[in-house]
Structures are given as C-alpha cells and as structure tokens.
C-alpha cells in the first residue's frame, strides 16, 4: 500500500520553503527535506502568501493509503525574522494546545511533538547557516481546518484543545500502522495516570466503549482507552504505570479469544476456537445438544445468542479473561471483565478478580 507523509514532515517542508522565500523573495514550486526515517522527500507548495515581514507556505498533506483524519489537510508554515538570535516555534490556527500532563509536550505549549519540532528547528538552522543569517526566526505552524479535523480524533480526551497535533517520528505514514496505534495507547495511558486515574477501562472499539461509559458513568473520559486488538500490549503498559484497577469491556468475538489466553485478537492472528467455547459450556453443565450446536456455529456472536441468559457461562468466560489478564501482567491488580451483545445487552460479567484460582481457571 502507498505510504504517505506525517503532519510533522509537511510542517518542516513548508517551513523550509517559507524561509527560502523570506530570504530570496521567490517561492519555490516544491521543496525537498531529509526525513527521520532516513530518506529524502519532496513536497509541493500548493499555496503561499508574501507580506512585508513574513511568508506563509502551504502544502496538502498526503497520508497515502492510510485512513488518517488529517489526509488532505492544509498544513501551513508562516515565518518571519526576529531581532534576537533564536528559533521560536509555535502553533497557530488549527494546531491544538496541550492542557493536560502526560503528553510529550509540556502543558501550555502548542501540540507540536518533539520530533516534528526538531525537524522544523533543523531546517531553520540549516537556512541560518547557509545564508549566514544574524537574525532569529519565528515559525508558526497552522492547519486552517484543524479544529474541525480534531473532532475526529481523541485529542479532546487527551487534553489537546483547539486543533490537531503535529506528529510523526519517521516522517512517513505507514498504512494501518500498528506502531502508530500502539503509540496512541501508551499516550492515552500516560495521560490517564497523570490525571490521577486509578481505574482504567479498556475496550476493543467505539461501540464497546459506549457500553463501557454507560457502565462506569462516574469515571472521567481519560479513564477509557480503546485498545483495539492490542490486549496484551495495553495490559502490560497499564501494569507498568501501576494502575490499581482495570476493567475489560467488549463483545464475544474478541473476548472469547482473550478468555483462552490470546492477547492479540485480530481476526488474522487467531480464529475463534469453538471447541474451547464448547468446553466452557461443558464445564458449567450445558447440555450435550447445545455443546454440539456451539461446535457447528459460524461466529462467536452466534454462540452468545445461543447461550443468552445463561449467566454461569458468561461469568466463566469473563473470569477466564480476568485470570489470563492477571497472568499476563504478573503484578498485583484488580481486574474485571464485562461481555456485551452487539445490541448493548450485558451478557455477563466478573468483577474484582485480584488473584488466580487454578481450580476455576479453565485452560481448555
């Protein structure tokens, strides 16, 4: 799939274009920069504005084939000379400002992450040296539609207000990048810890998160974290932060895998094990005919429908999720699990499990 470029790379490239125009009086059609990933990339200047004391250059972000909320966003850099010798980088319209601790940018600063800041400062320093400037340079990064784009992200929950973040550690966007998703999980856990959350709720997606928020209305928004398929990774990072309590909330498809110890629950990583589900049914005394139906089922949700109302079955599944979570984290924690049907009906739960029970832990 086609790779794209980060907001940070776009911001650095437009900073280089704007500085060159400020010095020479001419705006280039395109500009090339060196990315942290170790390669050169060329960016088109799609719009510009030249005033008496400053220049703005703009490009359209291309995220490649990644379903990025900032794909096609207008990324602008406006530069001007300063009297004192320094490089001042800040955010303008559409770039969020950090209001909560736990992020890689201090509270009060524009949400321009460390690597993009370094990239921007790098192209400025390069220009200062190349043109032997004695002035300082101010750089303001803006995203005209950033505040609207930010509504499609988790920025508000993370305490980034007023726009998007300028991100990117590589300079390139890898389509459906696992590393990018895992980085967002770590960031969310850090923010929750700094906000004082001692009980986190982890879900596999937006629908299960809605169910979780209704179940735990007393918890702040920071306490809810979408872990996607990365169950084990999320649990390990929660354990590292010494959070006292974690609740897993999800549905049959993915949580039937967690119940058998699978910590990466993507459909390609682990298929549904219907023999395992039939074994859990056997353990709690479900009749042979129903066990046979479970073995012939097409989906885990179908199994959930077969056994809806059987609290013992879903409690056993939920307890298994808790046991495997405790075993995976290998630390003192309080773990709860709740299973929901697709329509939002609660199928069953197990709460406040803080130690392994070998006699109750079904291994298949």
Tab-separated table of N, CA and C in Angstrom, residues 167-258:
chain	number	residue	atom	x	y	z
A	167	UNK	N	2.445	15.676	14.312
A	167	UNK	CA	3.007	14.404	14.766
A	167	UNK	C	4.003	13.821	13.766
A	168	UNK	N	4.618	12.716	14.199
A	168	UNK	CA	5.441	11.926	13.300
A	168	UNK	C	6.840	11.714	13.825
A	169	UNK	N	7.225	10.450	13.995
A	169	UNK	CA	8.586	10.132	14.414
A	169	UNK	C	9.458	9.692	13.249
A	170	UNK	N	8.831	9.273	12.152
A	170	UNK	CA	9.568	8.800	10.986
A	170	UNK	C	9.539	9.794	9.826
A	171	UNK	N	8.486	10.584	9.804
A	171	UNK	CA	8.283	11.477	8.667
A	171	UNK	C	7.354	10.882	7.639
A	172	UNK	N	7.221	9.559	7.651
A	172	UNK	CA	6.329	8.878	6.724
A	172	UNK	C	5.180	8.235	7.493
A	173	UNK	N	4.069	8.048	6.798
A	173	UNK	CA	2.898	7.371	7.353
A	173	UNK	C	2.821	5.987	6.725
A	174	UNK	N	2.855	4.954	7.581
A	174	UNK	CA	2.715	3.577	7.114
A	174	UNK	C	1.242	3.202	7.207
A	175	UNK	N	0.610	2.795	6.106
A	175	UNK	CA	-0.825	2.479	6.152
A	175	UNK	C	-1.180	1.462	7.226
A	176	UNK	N	-2.219	1.774	8.012
A	176	UNK	CA	-2.707	0.879	9.068
A	176	UNK	C	-1.562	0.479	10.001
A	177	UNK	N	-0.758	1.434	10.395
A	177	UNK	CA	0.446	1.169	11.176
A	177	UNK	C	0.115	0.709	12.593
A	178	UNK	N	0.586	-0.479	12.952
A	178	UNK	CA	0.405	-0.975	14.309
A	178	UNK	C	1.188	-0.129	15.303
A	179	UNK	N	2.395	0.272	14.924
A	179	UNK	CA	3.237	1.048	15.832
A	179	UNK	C	2.574	2.378	16.178
A	180	UNK	N	1.921	3.005	15.208
A	180	UNK	CA	1.244	4.275	15.470
A	180	UNK	C	0.088	4.074	16.442
A	181	UNK	N	-0.667	2.988	16.268
A	181	UNK	CA	-1.805	2.731	17.153
A	181	UNK	C	-1.303	2.437	18.567
A	182	UNK	N	-0.248	1.634	18.679
A	182	UNK	CA	0.284	1.308	19.996
A	182	UNK	C	0.829	2.553	20.686
A	183	UNK	N	1.430	3.446	19.911
A	183	UNK	CA	1.934	4.695	20.497
A	183	UNK	C	0.787	5.524	21.065
A	184	UNK	N	-0.366	5.507	20.393
A	184	UNK	CA	-1.516	6.271	20.884
A	184	UNK	C	-2.070	5.649	22.171
A	185	UNK	N	-1.981	4.319	22.293
A	185	UNK	CA	-2.420	3.643	23.521
A	185	UNK	C	-1.534	4.071	24.696
A	186	UNK	N	-0.231	4.045	24.479
A	186	UNK	CA	0.719	4.441	25.536
A	186	UNK	C	0.458	5.880	25.954
A	187	UNK	N	0.233	6.748	24.986
A	187	UNK	CA	-0.036	8.156	25.273
A	187	UNK	C	-1.295	8.307	26.112
A	188	UNK	N	-2.343	7.562	25.759
A	188	UNK	CA	-3.607	7.637	26.494
A	188	UNK	C	-3.435	7.147	27.934
A	189	UNK	N	-2.655	6.094	28.133
A	189	UNK	CA	-2.392	5.577	29.486
A	189	UNK	C	-1.614	6.607	30.295
A	190	UNK	N	-0.629	7.244	29.682
A	190	UNK	CA	0.161	8.266	30.377
A	190	UNK	C	-0.712	9.428	30.830
A	191	UNK	N	-1.602	9.880	29.946
A	191	UNK	CA	-2.496	10.986	30.287
A	191	UNK	C	-3.428	10.586	31.431
A	192	UNK	N	-3.958	9.366	31.368
A	192	UNK	CA	-4.850	8.884	32.431
A	192	UNK	C	-4.128	8.833	33.774
A	193	UNK	N	-2.897	8.355	33.777
A	193	UNK	CA	-2.120	8.279	35.012
A	193	UNK	C	-1.854	9.666	35.567
A	194	UNK	N	-1.447	10.606	34.705
A	194	UNK	CA	-1.168	11.971	35.155
A	194	UNK	C	-2.431	12.664	35.650
A	195	UNK	N	-3.581	12.257	35.117
A	195	UNK	CA	-4.847	12.841	35.555
A	195	UNK	C	-5.331	12.240	36.875
A	196	UNK	N	-4.594	11.255	37.399
A	196	UNK	CA	-4.941	10.653	38.682
A	196	UNK	C	-5.865	9.461	38.599
A	197	UNK	N	-6.087	8.926	37.397
A	197	UNK	CA	-6.971	7.767	37.247
A	197	UNK	C	-6.324	6.512	37.835
A	198	UNK	N	-7.022	5.859	38.742
A	198	UNK	CA	-6.539	4.594	39.309
A	198	UNK	C	-7.387	3.416	38.846
A	199	UNK	N	-8.382	3.697	38.015
A	199	UNK	CA	-9.232	2.646	37.432
A	199	UNK	C	-9.371	2.962	35.948
A	200	UNK	N	-8.821	2.101	35.101
A	200	UNK	CA	-8.920	2.287	33.666
A	200	UNK	C	-9.874	1.258	33.074
A	201	UNK	N	-10.564	1.653	32.007
A	201	UNK	CA	-11.481	0.762	31.297
A	201	UNK	C	-10.975	0.636	29.868
A	202	UNK	N	-10.652	-0.577	29.465
A	202	UNK	CA	-10.098	-0.784	28.130
A	202	UNK	C	-11.105	-1.543	27.269
A	203	UNK	N	-11.274	-1.048	26.042
A	203	UNK	CA	-12.281	-1.599	25.142
A	203	UNK	C	-11.648	-1.880	23.784
A	204	UNK	N	-12.340	-2.678	22.983
A	204	UNK	CA	-11.792	-3.036	21.676
A	204	UNK	C	-12.215	-2.085	20.570
A	205	UNK	N	-13.150	-1.176	20.842
A	205	UNK	CA	-13.592	-0.255	19.801
A	205	UNK	C	-14.612	0.738	20.301
A	206	UNK	N	-15.135	1.543	19.379
A	206	UNK	CA	-16.056	2.608	19.734
A	206	UNK	C	-17.366	2.128	20.326
A	207	UNK	N	-17.912	1.031	19.783
A	207	UNK	CA	-19.205	0.540	20.278
A	207	UNK	C	-19.069	0.025	21.709
A	208	UNK	N	-18.042	-0.793	21.946
A	208	UNK	CA	-17.867	-1.315	23.301
A	208	UNK	C	-17.514	-0.190	24.271
A	209	UNK	N	-16.850	0.871	23.787
A	209	UNK	CA	-16.552	1.997	24.663
A	209	UNK	C	-17.828	2.712	25.091
A	210	UNK	N	-18.786	2.840	24.183
A	210	UNK	CA	-20.064	3.465	24.544
A	210	UNK	C	-20.758	2.663	25.637
A	211	UNK	N	-20.729	1.332	25.500
A	211	UNK	CA	-21.335	0.484	26.529
A	211	UNK	C	-20.599	0.673	27.860
A	212	UNK	N	-19.272	0.758	27.778
A	212	UNK	CA	-18.449	0.894	28.984
A	212	UNK	C	-18.721	2.212	29.699
A	213	UNK	N	-18.908	3.277	28.930
A	213	UNK	CA	-19.154	4.587	29.546
A	213	UNK	C	-20.496	4.616	30.280
A	214	UNK	N	-21.470	3.872	29.765
A	214	UNK	CA	-22.754	3.762	30.467
A	214	UNK	C	-22.592	2.919	31.732
A	215	UNK	N	-21.710	1.931	31.665
A	215	UNK	CA	-21.499	1.048	32.822
A	215	UNK	C	-20.720	1.750	33.935
A	216	UNK	N	-19.799	2.623	33.543
A	216	UNK	CA	-18.960	3.318	34.526
A	216	UNK	C	-19.106	4.838	34.374
A	217	UNK	N	-20.298	5.378	34.621
A	217	UNK	CA	-20.538	6.810	34.388
A	217	UNK	C	-19.764	7.725	35.322
A	218	UNK	N	-19.260	7.185	36.437
A	218	UNK	CA	-18.540	8.003	37.413
A	218	UNK	C	-17.095	8.259	37.015
A	219	UNK	N	-16.585	7.524	36.018
A	219	UNK	CA	-15.186	7.673	35.640
A	219	UNK	C	-15.013	8.806	34.625
A	220	UNK	N	-13.889	9.508	34.702
A	220	UNK	CA	-13.633	10.589	33.728
A	220	UNK	C	-13.306	10.022	32.357
A	221	UNK	N	-13.403	10.852	31.336
A	221	UNK	CA	-13.166	10.406	29.958
A	221	UNK	C	-11.762	9.826	29.780
A	222	UNK	N	-10.788	10.366	30.516
A	222	UNK	CA	-9.407	9.886	30.371
A	222	UNK	C	-9.256	8.418	30.751
A	223	UNK	N	-10.179	7.903	31.562
A	223	UNK	CA	-10.064	6.527	32.056
A	223	UNK	C	-10.414	5.489	31.002
A	224	UNK	N	-11.035	5.911	29.892
A	224	UNK	CA	-11.480	4.971	28.868
A	224	UNK	C	-10.471	4.949	27.715
A	225	UNK	N	-9.981	3.766	27.401
A	225	UNK	CA	-8.924	3.619	26.398
A	225	UNK	C	-9.326	2.549	25.384
A	226	UNK	N	-9.341	2.929	24.113
A	226	UNK	CA	-9.602	1.961	23.045
A	226	UNK	C	-8.301	1.233	22.720
A	227	UNK	N	-8.248	-0.052	23.055
A	227	UNK	CA	-7.017	-0.827	22.848
A	227	UNK	C	-7.011	-1.541	21.507
A	228	UNK	N	-8.159	-1.543	20.801
A	228	UNK	CA	-8.214	-2.271	19.540
A	228	UNK	C	-7.945	-3.754	19.759
A	229	UNK	N	-7.027	-4.297	18.960
A	229	UNK	CA	-6.675	-5.720	19.071
A	229	UNK	C	-5.528	-5.967	20.041
A	230	UNK	N	-4.941	-4.885	20.598
A	230	UNK	CA	-3.696	-4.999	21.357
A	230	UNK	C	-3.960	-5.181	22.847
A	231	UNK	N	-4.582	-6.286	23.199
A	231	UNK	CA	-4.974	-6.538	24.587
A	231	UNK	C	-3.744	-6.681	25.480
A	232	UNK	N	-2.852	-7.581	25.126
A	232	UNK	CA	-1.669	-7.828	25.943
A	232	UNK	C	-0.784	-6.600	26.066
A	233	UNK	N	-0.563	-5.915	24.968
A	233	UNK	CA	0.264	-4.706	24.970
A	233	UNK	C	-0.318	-3.663	25.913
A	234	UNK	N	-1.631	-3.467	25.852
A	234	UNK	CA	-2.287	-2.473	26.695
A	234	UNK	C	-2.187	-2.853	28.163
A	235	UNK	N	-2.441	-4.113	28.476
A	235	UNK	CA	-2.363	-4.574	29.862
A	235	UNK	C	-0.958	-4.391	30.432
A	236	UNK	N	0.052	-4.733	29.664
A	236	UNK	CA	1.435	-4.589	30.117
A	236	UNK	C	1.763	-3.138	30.440
A	237	UNK	N	1.305	-2.226	29.594
A	237	UNK	CA	1.600	-0.813	29.816
A	237	UNK	C	0.819	-0.245	30.988
A	238	UNK	N	-0.378	-0.755	31.224
A	238	UNK	CA	-1.128	-0.351	32.411
A	238	UNK	C	-0.414	-0.834	33.672
A	239	UNK	N	0.081	-2.066	33.619
A	239	UNK	CA	0.812	-2.621	34.763
A	239	UNK	C	2.068	-1.805	35.061
A	240	UNK	N	2.765	-1.365	34.021
A	240	UNK	CA	3.994	-0.569	34.211
A	240	UNK	C	3.694	0.748	34.929
A	241	UNK	N	2.516	1.283	34.689
A	241	UNK	CA	2.133	2.536	35.335
A	241	UNK	C	1.543	2.326	36.731
A	242	UNK	N	1.477	1.059	37.154
A	242	UNK	CA	0.998	0.704	38.497
A	242	UNK	C	-0.420	1.239	38.767
A	243	UNK	N	-1.267	1.113	37.747
A	243	UNK	CA	-2.695	1.422	37.926
A	243	UNK	C	-3.302	0.298	38.773
A	244	UNK	N	-4.150	0.650	39.726
A	244	UNK	CA	-4.645	-0.358	40.670
A	244	UNK	C	-5.730	-1.265	40.104
A	245	UNK	N	-6.535	-0.723	39.175
A	245	UNK	CA	-7.705	-1.485	38.734
A	245	UNK	C	-7.922	-1.291	37.239
A	246	UNK	N	-8.272	-2.382	36.562
A	246	UNK	CA	-8.560	-2.297	35.125
A	246	UNK	C	-9.793	-3.142	34.814
A	247	UNK	N	-10.665	-2.594	33.985
A	247	UNK	CA	-11.856	-3.311	33.537
A	247	UNK	C	-11.793	-3.506	32.036
A	248	UNK	N	-11.998	-4.733	31.585
A	248	UNK	CA	-12.065	-5.046	30.168
A	248	UNK	C	-13.530	-5.100	29.764
A	249	UNK	N	-13.885	-4.374	28.715
A	249	UNK	CA	-15.267	-4.358	28.242
A	249	UNK	C	-15.256	-4.632	26.743
A	250	UNK	N	-16.014	-5.652	26.323
A	250	UNK	CA	-16.023	-5.993	24.908
A	250	UNK	C	-17.125	-6.958	24.561
A	251	UNK	N	-16.988	-7.553	23.387
A	251	UNK	CA	-18.020	-8.454	22.878
A	251	UNK	C	-17.450	-9.836	22.600
A	252	UNK	N	-18.300	-10.747	22.226
A	252	UNK	CA	-17.944	-12.161	22.155
A	252	UNK	C	-16.783	-12.453	21.202
A	253	UNK	N	-16.781	-11.818	20.034
A	253	UNK	CA	-15.792	-12.171	19.027
A	253	UNK	C	-14.372	-12.103	19.544
A	254	UNK	N	-13.984	-10.970	20.093
A	254	UNK	CA	-12.615	-10.776	20.554
A	254	UNK	C	-12.395	-11.321	21.962
A	255	UNK	N	-13.408	-11.176	22.830
A	255	UNK	CA	-13.197	-11.596	24.212
A	255	UNK	C	-13.250	-13.112	24.396
A	256	UNK	N	-13.858	-13.830	23.444
A	256	UNK	CA	-13.783	-15.295	23.533
A	256	UNK	C	-12.343	-15.745	23.297
A	257	UNK	N	-11.557	-14.923	22.595
A	257	UNK	CA	-10.129	-15.218	22.391
A	257	UNK	C	-9.323	-14.879	23.642
A	258	UNK	N	-9.629	-13.718	24.243
A	258	UNK	CA	-8.943	-13.342	25.485
A	258	UNK	C	-9.185	-14.408	26.550
